[in-house]
PDB file of C-alpha atoms in Angstrom:
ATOM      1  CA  UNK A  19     -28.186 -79.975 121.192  1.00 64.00           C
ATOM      2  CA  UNK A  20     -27.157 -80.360 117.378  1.00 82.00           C
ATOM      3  CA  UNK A  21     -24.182 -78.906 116.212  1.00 95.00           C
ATOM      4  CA  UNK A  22     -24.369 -75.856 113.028  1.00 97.00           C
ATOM      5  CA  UNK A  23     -23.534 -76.517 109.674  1.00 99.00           C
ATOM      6  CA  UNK A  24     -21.346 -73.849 108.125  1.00 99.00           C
ATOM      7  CA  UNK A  25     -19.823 -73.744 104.452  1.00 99.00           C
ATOM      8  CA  UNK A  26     -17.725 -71.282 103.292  1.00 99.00           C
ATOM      9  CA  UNK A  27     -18.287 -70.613  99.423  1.00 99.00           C
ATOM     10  CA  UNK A  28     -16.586 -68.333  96.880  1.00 97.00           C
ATOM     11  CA  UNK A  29     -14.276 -68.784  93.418  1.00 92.00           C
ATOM     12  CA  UNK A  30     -11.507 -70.071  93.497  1.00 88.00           C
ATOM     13  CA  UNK A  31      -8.169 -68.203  94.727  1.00 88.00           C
ATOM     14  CA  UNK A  32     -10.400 -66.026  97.744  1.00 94.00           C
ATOM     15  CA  UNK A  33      -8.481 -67.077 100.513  1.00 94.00           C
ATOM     16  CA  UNK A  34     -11.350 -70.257 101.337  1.00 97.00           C
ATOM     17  CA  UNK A  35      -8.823 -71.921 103.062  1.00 96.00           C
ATOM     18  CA  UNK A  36      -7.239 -69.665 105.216  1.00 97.00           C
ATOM     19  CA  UNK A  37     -10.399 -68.307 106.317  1.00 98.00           C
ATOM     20  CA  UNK A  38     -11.785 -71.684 107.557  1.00 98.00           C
ATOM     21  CA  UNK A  39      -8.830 -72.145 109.455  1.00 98.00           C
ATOM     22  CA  UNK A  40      -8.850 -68.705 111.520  1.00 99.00           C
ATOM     23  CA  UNK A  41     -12.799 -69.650 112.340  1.00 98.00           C
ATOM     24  CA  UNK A  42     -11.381 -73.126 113.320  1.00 98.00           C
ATOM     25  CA  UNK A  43      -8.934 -71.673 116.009  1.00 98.00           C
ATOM     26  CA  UNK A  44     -11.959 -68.934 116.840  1.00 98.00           C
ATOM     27  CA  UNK A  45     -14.228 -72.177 117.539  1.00 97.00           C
ATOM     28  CA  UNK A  46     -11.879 -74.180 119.382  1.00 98.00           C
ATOM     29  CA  UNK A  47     -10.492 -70.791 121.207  1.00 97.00           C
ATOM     30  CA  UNK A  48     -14.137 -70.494 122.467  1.00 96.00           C
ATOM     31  CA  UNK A  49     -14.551 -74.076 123.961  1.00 96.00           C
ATOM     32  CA  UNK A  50     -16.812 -75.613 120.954  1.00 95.00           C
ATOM     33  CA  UNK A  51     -16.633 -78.799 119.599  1.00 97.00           C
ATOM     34  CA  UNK A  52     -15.871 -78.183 115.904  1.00 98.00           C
ATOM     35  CA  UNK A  53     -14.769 -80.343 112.653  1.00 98.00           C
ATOM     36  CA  UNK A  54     -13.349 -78.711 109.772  1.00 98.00           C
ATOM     37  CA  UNK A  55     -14.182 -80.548 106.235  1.00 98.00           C
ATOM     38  CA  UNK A  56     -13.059 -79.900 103.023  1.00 98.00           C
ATOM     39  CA  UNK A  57     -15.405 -81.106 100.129  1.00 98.00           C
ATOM     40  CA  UNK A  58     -14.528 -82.995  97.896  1.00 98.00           C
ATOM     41  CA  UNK A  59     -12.879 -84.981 100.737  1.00 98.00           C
ATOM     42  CA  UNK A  60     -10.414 -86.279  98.224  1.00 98.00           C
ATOM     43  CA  UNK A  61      -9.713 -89.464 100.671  1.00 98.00           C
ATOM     44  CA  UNK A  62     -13.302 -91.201 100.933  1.00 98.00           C
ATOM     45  CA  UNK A  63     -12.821 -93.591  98.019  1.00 98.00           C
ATOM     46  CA  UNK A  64     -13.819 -94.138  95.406  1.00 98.00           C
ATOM     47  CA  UNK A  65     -14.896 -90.803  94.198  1.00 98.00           C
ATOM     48  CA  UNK A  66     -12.146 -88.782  96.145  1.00 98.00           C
ATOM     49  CA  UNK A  67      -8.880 -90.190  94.883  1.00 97.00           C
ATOM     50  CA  UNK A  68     -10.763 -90.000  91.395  1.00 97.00           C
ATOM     51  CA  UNK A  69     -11.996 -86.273  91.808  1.00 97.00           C
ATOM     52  CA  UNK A  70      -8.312 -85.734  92.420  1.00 96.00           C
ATOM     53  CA  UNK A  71      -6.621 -87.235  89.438  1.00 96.00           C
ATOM     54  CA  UNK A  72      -8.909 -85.920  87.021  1.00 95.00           C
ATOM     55  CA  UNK A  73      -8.431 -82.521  88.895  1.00 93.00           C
ATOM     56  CA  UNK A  74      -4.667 -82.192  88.872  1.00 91.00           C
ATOM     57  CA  UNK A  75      -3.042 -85.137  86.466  1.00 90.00           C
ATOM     58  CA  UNK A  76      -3.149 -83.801  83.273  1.00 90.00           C
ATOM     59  CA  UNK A  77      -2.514 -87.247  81.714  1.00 91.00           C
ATOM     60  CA  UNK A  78      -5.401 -88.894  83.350  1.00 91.00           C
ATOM     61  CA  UNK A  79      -7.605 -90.622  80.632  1.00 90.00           C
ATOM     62  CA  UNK A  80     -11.266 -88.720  82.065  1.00 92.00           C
ATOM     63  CA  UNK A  81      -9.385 -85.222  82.423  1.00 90.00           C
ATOM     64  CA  UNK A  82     -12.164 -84.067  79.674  1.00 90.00           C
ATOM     65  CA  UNK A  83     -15.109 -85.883  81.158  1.00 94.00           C
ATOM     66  CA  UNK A  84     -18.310 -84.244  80.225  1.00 96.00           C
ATOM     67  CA  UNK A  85     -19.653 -82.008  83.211  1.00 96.00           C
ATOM     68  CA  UNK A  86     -22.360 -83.577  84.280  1.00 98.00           C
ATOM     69  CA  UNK A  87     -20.905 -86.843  84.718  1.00 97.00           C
ATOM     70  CA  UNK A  88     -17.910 -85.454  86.591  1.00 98.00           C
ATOM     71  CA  UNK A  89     -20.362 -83.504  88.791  1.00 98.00           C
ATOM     72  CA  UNK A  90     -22.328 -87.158  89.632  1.00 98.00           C
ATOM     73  CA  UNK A  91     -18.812 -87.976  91.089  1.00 99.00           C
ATOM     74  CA  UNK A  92     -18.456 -85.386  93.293  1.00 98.00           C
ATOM     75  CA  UNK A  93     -22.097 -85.429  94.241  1.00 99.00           C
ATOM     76  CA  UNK A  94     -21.869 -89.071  95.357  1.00 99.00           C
ATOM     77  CA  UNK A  95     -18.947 -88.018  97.533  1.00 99.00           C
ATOM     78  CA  UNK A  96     -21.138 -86.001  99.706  1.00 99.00           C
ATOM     79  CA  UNK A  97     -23.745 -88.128  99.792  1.00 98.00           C
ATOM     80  CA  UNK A  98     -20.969 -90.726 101.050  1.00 99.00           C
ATOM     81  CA  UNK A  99     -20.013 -88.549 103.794  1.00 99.00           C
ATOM     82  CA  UNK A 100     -23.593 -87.233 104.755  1.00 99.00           C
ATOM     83  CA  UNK A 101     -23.918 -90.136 107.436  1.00 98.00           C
ATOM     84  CA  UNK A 102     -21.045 -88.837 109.282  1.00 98.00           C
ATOM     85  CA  UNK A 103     -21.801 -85.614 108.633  1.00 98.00           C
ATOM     86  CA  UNK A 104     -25.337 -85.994 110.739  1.00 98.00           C
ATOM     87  CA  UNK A 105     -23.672 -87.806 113.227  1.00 98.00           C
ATOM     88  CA  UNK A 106     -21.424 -85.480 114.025  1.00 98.00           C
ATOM     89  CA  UNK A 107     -24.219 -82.664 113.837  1.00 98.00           C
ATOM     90  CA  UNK A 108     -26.487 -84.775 116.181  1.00 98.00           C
ATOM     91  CA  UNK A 109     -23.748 -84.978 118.358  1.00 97.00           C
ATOM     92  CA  UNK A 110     -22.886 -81.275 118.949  1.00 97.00           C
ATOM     93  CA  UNK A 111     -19.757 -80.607 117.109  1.00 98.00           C
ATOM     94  CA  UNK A 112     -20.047 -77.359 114.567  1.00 98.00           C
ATOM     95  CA  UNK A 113     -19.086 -78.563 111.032  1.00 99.00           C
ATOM     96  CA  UNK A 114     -17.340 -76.204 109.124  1.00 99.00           C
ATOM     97  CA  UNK A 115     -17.041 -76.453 105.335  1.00 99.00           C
ATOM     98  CA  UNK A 116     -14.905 -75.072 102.940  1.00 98.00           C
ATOM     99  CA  UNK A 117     -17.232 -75.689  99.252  1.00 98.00           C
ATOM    100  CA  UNK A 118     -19.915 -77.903  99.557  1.00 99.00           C
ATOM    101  CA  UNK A 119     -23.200 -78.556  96.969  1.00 97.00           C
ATOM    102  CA  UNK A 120     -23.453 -74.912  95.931  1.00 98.00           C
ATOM    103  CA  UNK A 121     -19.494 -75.051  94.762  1.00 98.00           C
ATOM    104  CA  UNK A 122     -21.052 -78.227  92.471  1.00 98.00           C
ATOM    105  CA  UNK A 123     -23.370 -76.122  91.369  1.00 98.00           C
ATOM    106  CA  UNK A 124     -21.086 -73.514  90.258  1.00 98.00           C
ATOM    107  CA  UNK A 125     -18.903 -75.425  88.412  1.00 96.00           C
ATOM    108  CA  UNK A 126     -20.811 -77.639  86.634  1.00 97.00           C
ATOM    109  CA  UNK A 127     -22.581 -74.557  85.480  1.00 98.00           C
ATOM    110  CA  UNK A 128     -19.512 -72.944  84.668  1.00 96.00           C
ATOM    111  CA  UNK A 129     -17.700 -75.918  82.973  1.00 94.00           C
ATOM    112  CA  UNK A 130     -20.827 -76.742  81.189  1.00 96.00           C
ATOM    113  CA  UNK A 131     -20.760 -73.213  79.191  1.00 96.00           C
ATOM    114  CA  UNK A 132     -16.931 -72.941  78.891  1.00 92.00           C
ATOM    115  CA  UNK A 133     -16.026 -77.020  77.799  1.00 90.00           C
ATOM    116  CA  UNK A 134     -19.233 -78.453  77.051  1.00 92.00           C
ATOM    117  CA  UNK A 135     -21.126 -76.057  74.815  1.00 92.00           C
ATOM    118  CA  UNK A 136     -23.699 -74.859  76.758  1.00 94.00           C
ATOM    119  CA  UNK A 137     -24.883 -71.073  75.793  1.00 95.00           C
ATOM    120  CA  UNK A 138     -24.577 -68.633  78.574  1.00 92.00           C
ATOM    121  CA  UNK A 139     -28.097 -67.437  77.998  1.00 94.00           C
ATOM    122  CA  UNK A 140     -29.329 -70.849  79.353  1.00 95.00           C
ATOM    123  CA  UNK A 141     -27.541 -70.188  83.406  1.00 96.00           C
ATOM    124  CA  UNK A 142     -31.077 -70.446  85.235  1.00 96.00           C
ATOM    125  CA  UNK A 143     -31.572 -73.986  83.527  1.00 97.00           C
ATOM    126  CA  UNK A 144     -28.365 -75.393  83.805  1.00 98.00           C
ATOM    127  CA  UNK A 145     -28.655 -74.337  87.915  1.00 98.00           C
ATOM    128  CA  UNK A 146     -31.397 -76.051  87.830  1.00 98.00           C
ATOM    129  CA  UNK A 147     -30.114 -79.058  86.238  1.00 98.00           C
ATOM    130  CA  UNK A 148     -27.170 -79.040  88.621  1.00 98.00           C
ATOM    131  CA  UNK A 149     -29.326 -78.306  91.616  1.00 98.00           C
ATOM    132  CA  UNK A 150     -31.785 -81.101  90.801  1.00 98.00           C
ATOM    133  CA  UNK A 151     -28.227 -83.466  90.952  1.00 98.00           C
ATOM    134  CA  UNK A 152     -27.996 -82.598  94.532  1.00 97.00           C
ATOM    135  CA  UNK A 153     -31.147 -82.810  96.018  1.00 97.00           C
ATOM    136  CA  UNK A 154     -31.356 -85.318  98.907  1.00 97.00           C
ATOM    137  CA  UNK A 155     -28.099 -83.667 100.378  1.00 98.00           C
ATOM    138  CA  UNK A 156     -27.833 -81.956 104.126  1.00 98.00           C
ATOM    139  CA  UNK A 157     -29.294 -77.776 103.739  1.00 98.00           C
ATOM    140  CA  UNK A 158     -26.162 -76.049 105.586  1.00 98.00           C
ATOM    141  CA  UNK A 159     -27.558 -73.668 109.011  1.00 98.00           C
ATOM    142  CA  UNK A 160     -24.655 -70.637 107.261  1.00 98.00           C
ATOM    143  CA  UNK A 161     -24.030 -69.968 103.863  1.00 99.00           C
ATOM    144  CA  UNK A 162     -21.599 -67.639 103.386  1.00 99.00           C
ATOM    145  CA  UNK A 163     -19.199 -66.230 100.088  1.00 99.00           C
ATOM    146  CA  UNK A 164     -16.108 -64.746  99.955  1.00 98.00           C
ATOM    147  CA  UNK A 165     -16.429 -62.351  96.561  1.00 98.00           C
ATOM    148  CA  UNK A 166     -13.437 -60.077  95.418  1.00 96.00           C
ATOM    149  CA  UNK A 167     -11.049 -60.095  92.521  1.00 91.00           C
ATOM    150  CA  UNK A 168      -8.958 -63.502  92.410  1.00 86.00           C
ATOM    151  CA  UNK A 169      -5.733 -63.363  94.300  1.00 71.00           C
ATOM    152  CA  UNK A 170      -3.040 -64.759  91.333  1.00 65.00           C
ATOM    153  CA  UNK A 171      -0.452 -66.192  93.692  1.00 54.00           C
ATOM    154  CA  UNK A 172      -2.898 -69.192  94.910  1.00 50.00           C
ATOM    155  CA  UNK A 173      -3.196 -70.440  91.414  1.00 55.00           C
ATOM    156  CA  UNK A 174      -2.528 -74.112  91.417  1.00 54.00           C
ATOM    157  CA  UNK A 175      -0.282 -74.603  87.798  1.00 53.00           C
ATOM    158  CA  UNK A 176      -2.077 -77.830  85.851  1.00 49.00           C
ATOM    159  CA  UNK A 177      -5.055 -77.671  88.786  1.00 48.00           C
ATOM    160  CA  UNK A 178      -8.484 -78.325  85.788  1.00 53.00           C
ATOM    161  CA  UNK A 179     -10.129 -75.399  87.300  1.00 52.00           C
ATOM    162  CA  UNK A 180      -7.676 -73.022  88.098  1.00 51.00           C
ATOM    163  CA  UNK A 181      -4.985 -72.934  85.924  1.00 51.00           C
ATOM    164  CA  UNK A 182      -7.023 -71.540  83.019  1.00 62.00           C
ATOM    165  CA  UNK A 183      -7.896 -68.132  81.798  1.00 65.00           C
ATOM    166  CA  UNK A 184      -9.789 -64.919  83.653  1.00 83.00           C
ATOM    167  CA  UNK A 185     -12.853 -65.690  81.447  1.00 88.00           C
ATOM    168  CA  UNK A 186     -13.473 -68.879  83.184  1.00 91.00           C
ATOM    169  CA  UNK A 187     -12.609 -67.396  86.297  1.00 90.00           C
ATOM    170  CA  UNK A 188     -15.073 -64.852  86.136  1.00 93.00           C
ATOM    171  CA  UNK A 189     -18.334 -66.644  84.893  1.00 95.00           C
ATOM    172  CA  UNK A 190     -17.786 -68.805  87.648  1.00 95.00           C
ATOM    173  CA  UNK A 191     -17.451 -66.009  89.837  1.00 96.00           C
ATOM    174  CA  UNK A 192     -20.976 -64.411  88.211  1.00 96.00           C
ATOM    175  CA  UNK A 193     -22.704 -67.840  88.560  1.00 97.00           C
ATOM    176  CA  UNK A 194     -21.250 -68.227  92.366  1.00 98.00           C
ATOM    177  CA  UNK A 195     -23.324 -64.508  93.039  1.00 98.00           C
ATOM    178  CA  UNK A 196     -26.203 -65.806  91.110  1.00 98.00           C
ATOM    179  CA  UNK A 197     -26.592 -68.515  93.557  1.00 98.00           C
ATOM    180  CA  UNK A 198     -26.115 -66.576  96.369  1.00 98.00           C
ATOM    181  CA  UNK A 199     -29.282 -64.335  95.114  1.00 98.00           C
ATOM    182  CA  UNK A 200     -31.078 -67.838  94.889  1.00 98.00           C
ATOM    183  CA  UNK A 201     -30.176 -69.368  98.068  1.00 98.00           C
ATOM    184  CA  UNK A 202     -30.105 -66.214 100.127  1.00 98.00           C
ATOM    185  CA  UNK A 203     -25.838 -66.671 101.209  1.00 98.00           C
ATOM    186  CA  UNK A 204     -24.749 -63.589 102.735  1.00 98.00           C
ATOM    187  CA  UNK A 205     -21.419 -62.168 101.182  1.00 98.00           C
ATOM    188  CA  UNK A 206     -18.244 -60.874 102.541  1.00 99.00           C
ATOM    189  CA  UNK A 207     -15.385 -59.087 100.346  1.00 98.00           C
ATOM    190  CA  UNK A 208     -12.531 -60.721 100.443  1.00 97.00           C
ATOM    191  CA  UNK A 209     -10.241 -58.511  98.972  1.00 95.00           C
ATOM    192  CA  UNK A 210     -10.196 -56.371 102.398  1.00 96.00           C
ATOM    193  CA  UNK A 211      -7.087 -57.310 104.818  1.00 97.00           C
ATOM    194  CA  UNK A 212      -7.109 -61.086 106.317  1.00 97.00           C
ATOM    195  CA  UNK A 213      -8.674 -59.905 109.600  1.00 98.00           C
ATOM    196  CA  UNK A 214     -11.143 -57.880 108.348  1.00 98.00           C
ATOM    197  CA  UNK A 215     -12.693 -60.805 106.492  1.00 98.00           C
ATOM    198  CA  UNK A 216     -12.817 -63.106 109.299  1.00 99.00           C
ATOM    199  CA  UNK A 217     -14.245 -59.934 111.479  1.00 99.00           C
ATOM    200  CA  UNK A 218     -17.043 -59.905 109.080  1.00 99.00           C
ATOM    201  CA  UNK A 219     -17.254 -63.839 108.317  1.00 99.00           C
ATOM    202  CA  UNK A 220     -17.532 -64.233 112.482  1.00 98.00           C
ATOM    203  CA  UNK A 221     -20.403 -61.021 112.862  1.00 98.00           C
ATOM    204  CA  UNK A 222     -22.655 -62.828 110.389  1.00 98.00           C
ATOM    205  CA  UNK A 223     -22.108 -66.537 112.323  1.00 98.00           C
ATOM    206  CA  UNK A 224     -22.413 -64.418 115.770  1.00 96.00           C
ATOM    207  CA  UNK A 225     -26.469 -62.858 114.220  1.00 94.00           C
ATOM    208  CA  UNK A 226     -27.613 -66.249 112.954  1.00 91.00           C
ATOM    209  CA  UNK A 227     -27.172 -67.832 116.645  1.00 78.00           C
TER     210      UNK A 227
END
């Protein structure tokens, strides 16, 4: 029997990460086979060590590539992985994903707007545009996003995306719950107590089996 696809989506600084590693321990706790990923998976070369550098080296010669062509890079990363990905699916392990397409979606709309140019009034076309980049990629079985007011300790200092101001911050956040209309993602709030997220992260994973 194939294995569920699950990605965990939401803006930067929700708690992603911790959140995908309680469900981890829930999974393994309760005898499944389960793989957690991390998109971009910053070690499949060549896009992931690339993805990385222009992310978080502030010297780095692309660190103002234009959106759409940094978006390509992270879109051929999945792609890349999407073999294993199915084989691990057709195999019966649950994959687990922190980000995946819709975060590539988000972001280039966002940094499209806020570096690029692009008028805010124009959001349904530049989804579009960005959505059109990804097509061909694996559908996840559970969308999901975490949607609260940012938490400021996780900021990562000289990070491209994060270490900016609240405006950026915020459209992204309004594009992320635009998508989630589109696509149909159900929504947790993750500013409630650690538990209380992965309480209601696990009830929606528990209805769609």
């Amino acid at each position: 029997m194939s294995g569920k696809f699950i990605v965990i989506y939401g803006a930067n600084n929700l708690g992603k990460t911790i959140q995908t590693r309680l469900l981890t321990k829930k999974f393994i706790d309760d005898g499944e086979n389960i793989l957690l990923v991390k998109y971009p998976i910053y070690t499949l070369k060549p896009t992931g060590p690339k993805i990385n550098k222009i992310l978080r080296d502030p010297s780095e010669k692309d660190r103002n590539i234009k959106e759409y062509d940094f978006q390509k890079l992270y879109t051929q990363n999945r792609y890349d992985f999407q073999s294993t990905l199915k084989l691990l699916l057709s195999s019966g392990f649950t994959v687990l994903a922190e980000d995946y397409l819709g975060t590539g979606i988000a972001w280039g709309v966002t940094n499209s707007i806020k570096n690029d140019g692009e008028d805010e009034k124009n959001i349904t076309k530049l989804i579009n545009k960005f959505e059109n980049l990804n097509k061909g990629l694996l559908k996840p079985d559970i969308a999901i996003l975490l949607d609260g007011e940012r938490f400021l300790s996780g900021i990562e200092k000289k990070h491209r995306n994060e270490d900016r101001g609240n405006s950026v911050w915020d459209l992204n956040r309004r594009v992320y719950k635009k998508l989630a209309e589109r696509y149909s993602w159900k929504s947790v709030k993750a500013n409630q107590s650690i538990e209380s997220v992965h309480n209601d992260i696990w009830k929606i994973i528990l209805k769609s089996n």
